């Protein structure tokens, strides 16, 4: 059970640092993507696929948020991209202060796209803005098709929603159409992508979403 006991001031202070982070990122023309989702939703795998595809065209850096250990960070490093692991210890989310610290370790001048894997959790990352340009939420069919309505806020505030592992939806008795409808009932304008790591076309759709969003921001 995840209970949040936070003062309003904590969020206000966080928002201020997030604003600073955003200015810092914009000044150096680094496009940043906050990727959120529960443990096991497939965040790391989808990020890996994006890195493999985009690293030839753009300079990619990754921040790997985790409560403990560096398992995900080492997966990203293997792909030859600059990777900063951030262990949150007891905290179940990244916050703006942690991102500020991690940004100090990034070679801003040589980064186009910064992918941030948040800690596996669908609740508090909603309240802790990082200063990111894009907020993406990933859910897996293994979480059950009632998962969306149980976590409305993260879907309301997302710029993209991904339903992952759809190749096994039937096996886990999950109705992906219901999931899509639930997402759109909360956030009618949000794009929804259905993905499976075994479906190359779906991965292409996910990767081109990041690329197009990056290009749109870079043009501004
Ligand atoms: Mg992961
Ligand atoms: Zn948390």
Tab-separated table of C-alpha atoms and ligand atoms in Angstrom:
chain	number	residue	atom	x	y	z
A	1	UNK	CA	0.000	0.000	0.000
A	2	UNK	CA	1.379	3.300	-1.073
A	3	UNK	CA	0.403	6.254	1.103
A	4	UNK	CA	1.536	9.765	0.380
A	5	UNK	CA	2.033	12.124	3.291
A	6	UNK	CA	3.268	15.225	1.576
A	7	UNK	CA	2.930	18.869	2.329
A	8	UNK	CA	1.876	21.236	-0.393
A	9	UNK	CA	5.194	23.066	0.060
A	10	UNK	CA	7.123	19.980	-0.966
A	11	UNK	CA	5.402	20.008	-4.350
A	12	UNK	CA	5.878	23.744	-4.738
A	13	UNK	CA	9.588	23.463	-3.999
A	14	UNK	CA	9.831	20.556	-6.434
A	15	UNK	CA	8.048	22.528	-9.179
A	16	UNK	CA	10.545	25.368	-8.794
A	17	UNK	CA	13.512	23.065	-9.324
A	18	UNK	CA	11.677	21.391	-12.212
A	19	UNK	CA	11.348	24.797	-13.876
A	20	UNK	CA	15.075	25.341	-13.441
A	21	UNK	CA	15.791	21.930	-14.939
A	22	UNK	CA	13.615	22.748	-17.922
A	23	UNK	CA	15.437	26.019	-18.559
A	24	UNK	CA	18.750	24.223	-18.254
A	25	UNK	CA	17.633	21.559	-20.747
A	26	UNK	CA	16.235	24.131	-23.179
A	27	UNK	CA	19.373	26.248	-23.007
A	28	UNK	CA	21.403	23.242	-24.104
A	29	UNK	CA	18.758	21.972	-26.519
A	30	UNK	CA	18.376	18.653	-24.765
A	31	UNK	CA	14.963	17.050	-25.338
A	32	UNK	CA	13.915	15.063	-22.276
A	33	UNK	CA	11.394	12.263	-21.920
A	34	UNK	CA	10.044	11.031	-18.577
A	35	UNK	CA	9.029	7.386	-18.930
A	36	UNK	CA	6.767	6.131	-16.163
A	37	UNK	CA	5.135	2.788	-15.456
A	38	UNK	CA	4.930	-0.017	-12.921
A	39	UNK	CA	7.662	-2.571	-12.328
A	40	UNK	CA	7.404	-5.155	-15.087
A	41	UNK	CA	5.483	-2.939	-17.510
A	42	UNK	CA	8.380	-3.101	-19.959
A	43	UNK	CA	9.880	0.384	-19.612
A	44	UNK	CA	13.476	-0.773	-19.858
A	45	UNK	CA	12.833	-2.964	-22.901
A	46	UNK	CA	10.994	-0.231	-24.815
A	47	UNK	CA	13.741	2.272	-23.967
A	48	UNK	CA	16.356	-0.213	-25.204
A	49	UNK	CA	14.522	-0.524	-28.522
A	50	UNK	CA	14.376	3.267	-28.847
A	51	UNK	CA	18.097	3.576	-28.117
A	52	UNK	CA	19.048	0.914	-30.676
A	53	UNK	CA	17.085	2.712	-33.352
A	54	UNK	CA	17.864	6.342	-32.527
A	55	UNK	CA	21.510	6.225	-31.464
A	56	UNK	CA	22.745	6.277	-35.055
A	57	UNK	CA	20.895	9.516	-35.771
A	58	UNK	CA	20.944	11.369	-32.458
A	59	UNK	CA	23.129	11.659	-29.399
A	60	UNK	CA	21.265	9.809	-26.664
A	61	UNK	CA	21.728	9.865	-22.902
A	62	UNK	CA	19.763	7.870	-20.343
A	63	UNK	CA	18.938	8.370	-16.694
A	64	UNK	CA	17.988	5.101	-15.041
A	65	UNK	CA	15.954	5.622	-11.891
A	66	UNK	CA	15.724	2.695	-9.535
A	67	UNK	CA	15.206	2.188	-5.839
A	68	UNK	CA	18.345	0.118	-5.647
A	69	UNK	CA	20.894	-1.595	-7.914
A	70	UNK	CA	22.066	-0.817	-11.428
A	71	UNK	CA	20.530	-3.602	-13.447
A	72	UNK	CA	18.705	-1.370	-15.905
A	73	UNK	CA	21.594	1.092	-16.125
A	74	UNK	CA	23.954	-1.667	-17.209
A	75	UNK	CA	21.486	-2.769	-19.904
A	76	UNK	CA	21.565	0.750	-21.347
A	77	UNK	CA	25.338	1.030	-21.046
A	78	UNK	CA	25.723	-2.132	-23.090
A	79	UNK	CA	24.121	-0.258	-25.975
A	80	UNK	CA	26.928	2.278	-25.852
A	81	UNK	CA	24.992	5.312	-24.657
A	82	UNK	CA	25.888	7.621	-21.812
A	83	UNK	CA	23.973	6.344	-18.767
A	84	UNK	CA	23.497	7.860	-15.344
A	85	UNK	CA	22.028	5.563	-12.687
A	86	UNK	CA	19.996	7.275	-9.984
A	87	UNK	CA	19.207	5.241	-6.892
A	88	UNK	CA	16.368	6.752	-4.947
A	89	UNK	CA	16.875	4.629	-1.814
A	90	UNK	CA	13.587	4.652	0.063
A	91	UNK	CA	11.816	6.899	-2.420
A	92	UNK	CA	9.573	5.343	-5.009
A	93	UNK	CA	9.873	8.140	-7.579
A	94	UNK	CA	12.347	10.527	-9.143
A	95	UNK	CA	12.000	14.179	-8.195
A	96	UNK	CA	13.309	17.405	-9.678
A	97	UNK	CA	16.198	17.600	-7.219
A	98	UNK	CA	17.429	14.135	-8.200
A	99	UNK	CA	17.180	15.073	-11.860
A	100	UNK	CA	19.064	18.316	-11.203
A	101	UNK	CA	21.912	16.281	-9.699
A	102	UNK	CA	21.882	13.776	-12.549
A	103	UNK	CA	21.899	16.593	-15.121
A	104	UNK	CA	25.230	17.747	-13.702
A	105	UNK	CA	26.718	14.490	-14.910
A	106	UNK	CA	25.395	14.820	-18.446
A	107	UNK	CA	27.420	16.198	-21.297
A	108	UNK	CA	24.760	18.711	-22.366
A	109	UNK	CA	26.660	19.902	-25.398
A	110	UNK	CA	26.706	16.390	-26.780
A	111	UNK	CA	23.174	15.243	-26.004
A	112	UNK	CA	20.093	15.588	-28.214
A	113	UNK	CA	17.652	13.277	-26.475
A	114	UNK	CA	17.593	12.369	-22.798
A	115	UNK	CA	15.500	9.334	-21.881
A	116	UNK	CA	14.570	9.135	-18.209
A	117	UNK	CA	13.331	5.834	-16.804
A	118	UNK	CA	11.379	6.694	-13.689
A	119	UNK	CA	11.033	4.348	-10.710
A	120	UNK	CA	8.391	1.626	-11.187
A	121	UNK	CA	5.246	3.175	-9.791
A	122	UNK	CA	2.038	4.684	-11.211
A	123	UNK	CA	1.215	6.990	-8.317
A	124	UNK	CA	3.715	9.541	-7.055
A	125	UNK	CA	5.626	10.285	-10.285
A	126	UNK	CA	2.457	12.233	-11.157
A	127	UNK	CA	3.118	14.811	-8.456
A	128	UNK	CA	6.840	15.174	-9.010
A	129	UNK	CA	7.504	17.035	-12.214
A	130	UNK	CA	11.095	16.798	-13.354
A	131	UNK	CA	11.182	19.569	-15.937
A	132	UNK	CA	10.771	17.057	-18.751
A	133	UNK	CA	9.386	17.885	-22.205
A	134	UNK	CA	7.371	14.716	-22.611
A	135	UNK	CA	5.556	12.486	-20.130
A	136	UNK	CA	4.959	8.910	-21.185
A	137	UNK	CA	3.117	6.237	-19.239
A	138	UNK	CA	3.493	2.538	-20.013
A	139	UNK	CA	1.130	-0.163	-18.764
A	140	UNK	CA	1.276	-3.853	-19.486
A	141	UNK	CA	-1.674	-6.151	-20.122
A	142	UNK	CA	-0.358	-8.271	-17.236
A	143	UNK	CA	-1.453	-5.516	-14.841
A	144	UNK	CA	-5.104	-6.237	-15.690
A	145	UNK	CA	-7.526	-4.181	-17.750
A	146	UNK	CA	-8.823	-2.277	-14.707
A	147	UNK	CA	-5.392	-0.764	-14.045
A	148	UNK	CA	-6.153	2.483	-15.908
A	149	UNK	CA	-9.144	3.593	-13.864
A	150	UNK	CA	-7.277	2.749	-10.656
A	151	UNK	CA	-4.585	5.302	-11.571
A	152	UNK	CA	-6.457	8.130	-13.304
A	153	UNK	CA	-4.022	10.957	-12.623
A	154	UNK	CA	-1.038	9.538	-14.441
A	155	UNK	CA	-3.162	9.016	-17.565
A	156	UNK	CA	-4.736	12.477	-17.331
A	157	UNK	CA	-1.319	14.130	-17.320
A	158	UNK	CA	0.446	11.953	-19.905
A	159	UNK	CA	1.473	13.065	-23.407
A	160	UNK	CA	1.497	9.471	-24.612
A	161	UNK	CA	0.067	6.241	-23.218
A	162	UNK	CA	1.425	2.840	-24.169
A	163	UNK	CA	-0.298	-0.498	-23.655
A	164	UNK	CA	2.520	-3.005	-23.766
A	165	UNK	CA	2.833	-6.790	-24.125
A	166	UNK	CA	-0.394	-6.902	-26.156
A	167	UNK	CA	0.775	-10.167	-27.741
A	168	UNK	CA	-0.138	-11.963	-24.502
A	169	UNK	CA	-3.391	-10.085	-23.812
A	170	UNK	CA	-5.516	-13.137	-24.587
A	171	UNK	CA	-3.471	-15.380	-22.296
A	172	UNK	CA	-3.914	-13.050	-19.330
A	173	UNK	CA	-7.563	-12.381	-20.136
A	174	UNK	CA	-7.047	-8.688	-20.724
A	175	UNK	CA	-9.323	-6.547	-22.874
A	176	UNK	CA	-7.057	-4.016	-24.582
A	177	UNK	CA	-10.007	-2.263	-26.178
A	178	UNK	CA	-11.374	-1.489	-22.716
A	179	UNK	CA	-7.944	-0.195	-21.696
A	180	UNK	CA	-7.857	2.148	-24.684
A	181	UNK	CA	-11.371	3.386	-23.977
A	182	UNK	CA	-10.513	3.982	-20.312
A	183	UNK	CA	-7.431	5.998	-21.243
A	184	UNK	CA	-9.405	8.136	-23.701
A	185	UNK	CA	-12.202	8.672	-21.182
A	186	UNK	CA	-9.618	10.245	-18.870
A	187	UNK	CA	-7.594	12.069	-21.507
A	188	UNK	CA	-9.469	12.320	-24.833
A	189	UNK	CA	-6.554	13.826	-26.760
A	190	UNK	CA	-3.756	11.531	-25.686
A	191	UNK	CA	-2.233	9.263	-28.327
A	192	UNK	CA	-2.369	5.575	-27.374
A	193	UNK	CA	0.045	3.037	-28.827
A	194	UNK	CA	-0.255	-0.740	-28.477
A	195	UNK	CA	3.133	-2.405	-28.358
A	196	UNK	CA	4.780	-5.769	-28.143
A	197	UNK	CA	8.506	-6.373	-28.269
A	198	UNK	CA	7.811	-9.118	-30.814
A	199	UNK	CA	5.933	-6.792	-33.153
A	200	UNK	CA	8.460	-4.726	-35.075
A	201	UNK	CA	5.819	-2.393	-36.529
A	202	UNK	CA	4.565	-1.432	-33.069
A	203	UNK	CA	8.105	-0.650	-31.935
A	204	UNK	CA	8.554	1.564	-34.978
A	205	UNK	CA	5.437	3.511	-33.998
A	206	UNK	CA	6.768	4.022	-30.467
A	207	UNK	CA	10.194	5.109	-31.651
A	208	UNK	CA	8.877	7.489	-34.294
A	209	UNK	CA	6.687	9.144	-31.664
A	210	UNK	CA	9.813	10.107	-29.719
A	211	UNK	CA	11.621	11.196	-32.860
A	212	UNK	CA	8.727	13.359	-34.100
A	213	UNK	CA	8.256	14.942	-30.676
A	214	UNK	CA	11.953	15.731	-30.536
A	215	UNK	CA	11.867	17.328	-33.998
A	216	UNK	CA	8.788	19.389	-33.101
A	217	UNK	CA	10.488	20.755	-29.986
A	218	UNK	CA	13.784	21.374	-31.758
A	219	UNK	CA	12.020	23.467	-34.408
A	220	UNK	CA	10.647	25.871	-31.795
B	1	LIG	MG1	13.215	-1.030	-15.636
B	2	LIG	ZN1	7.070	7.833	-4.564
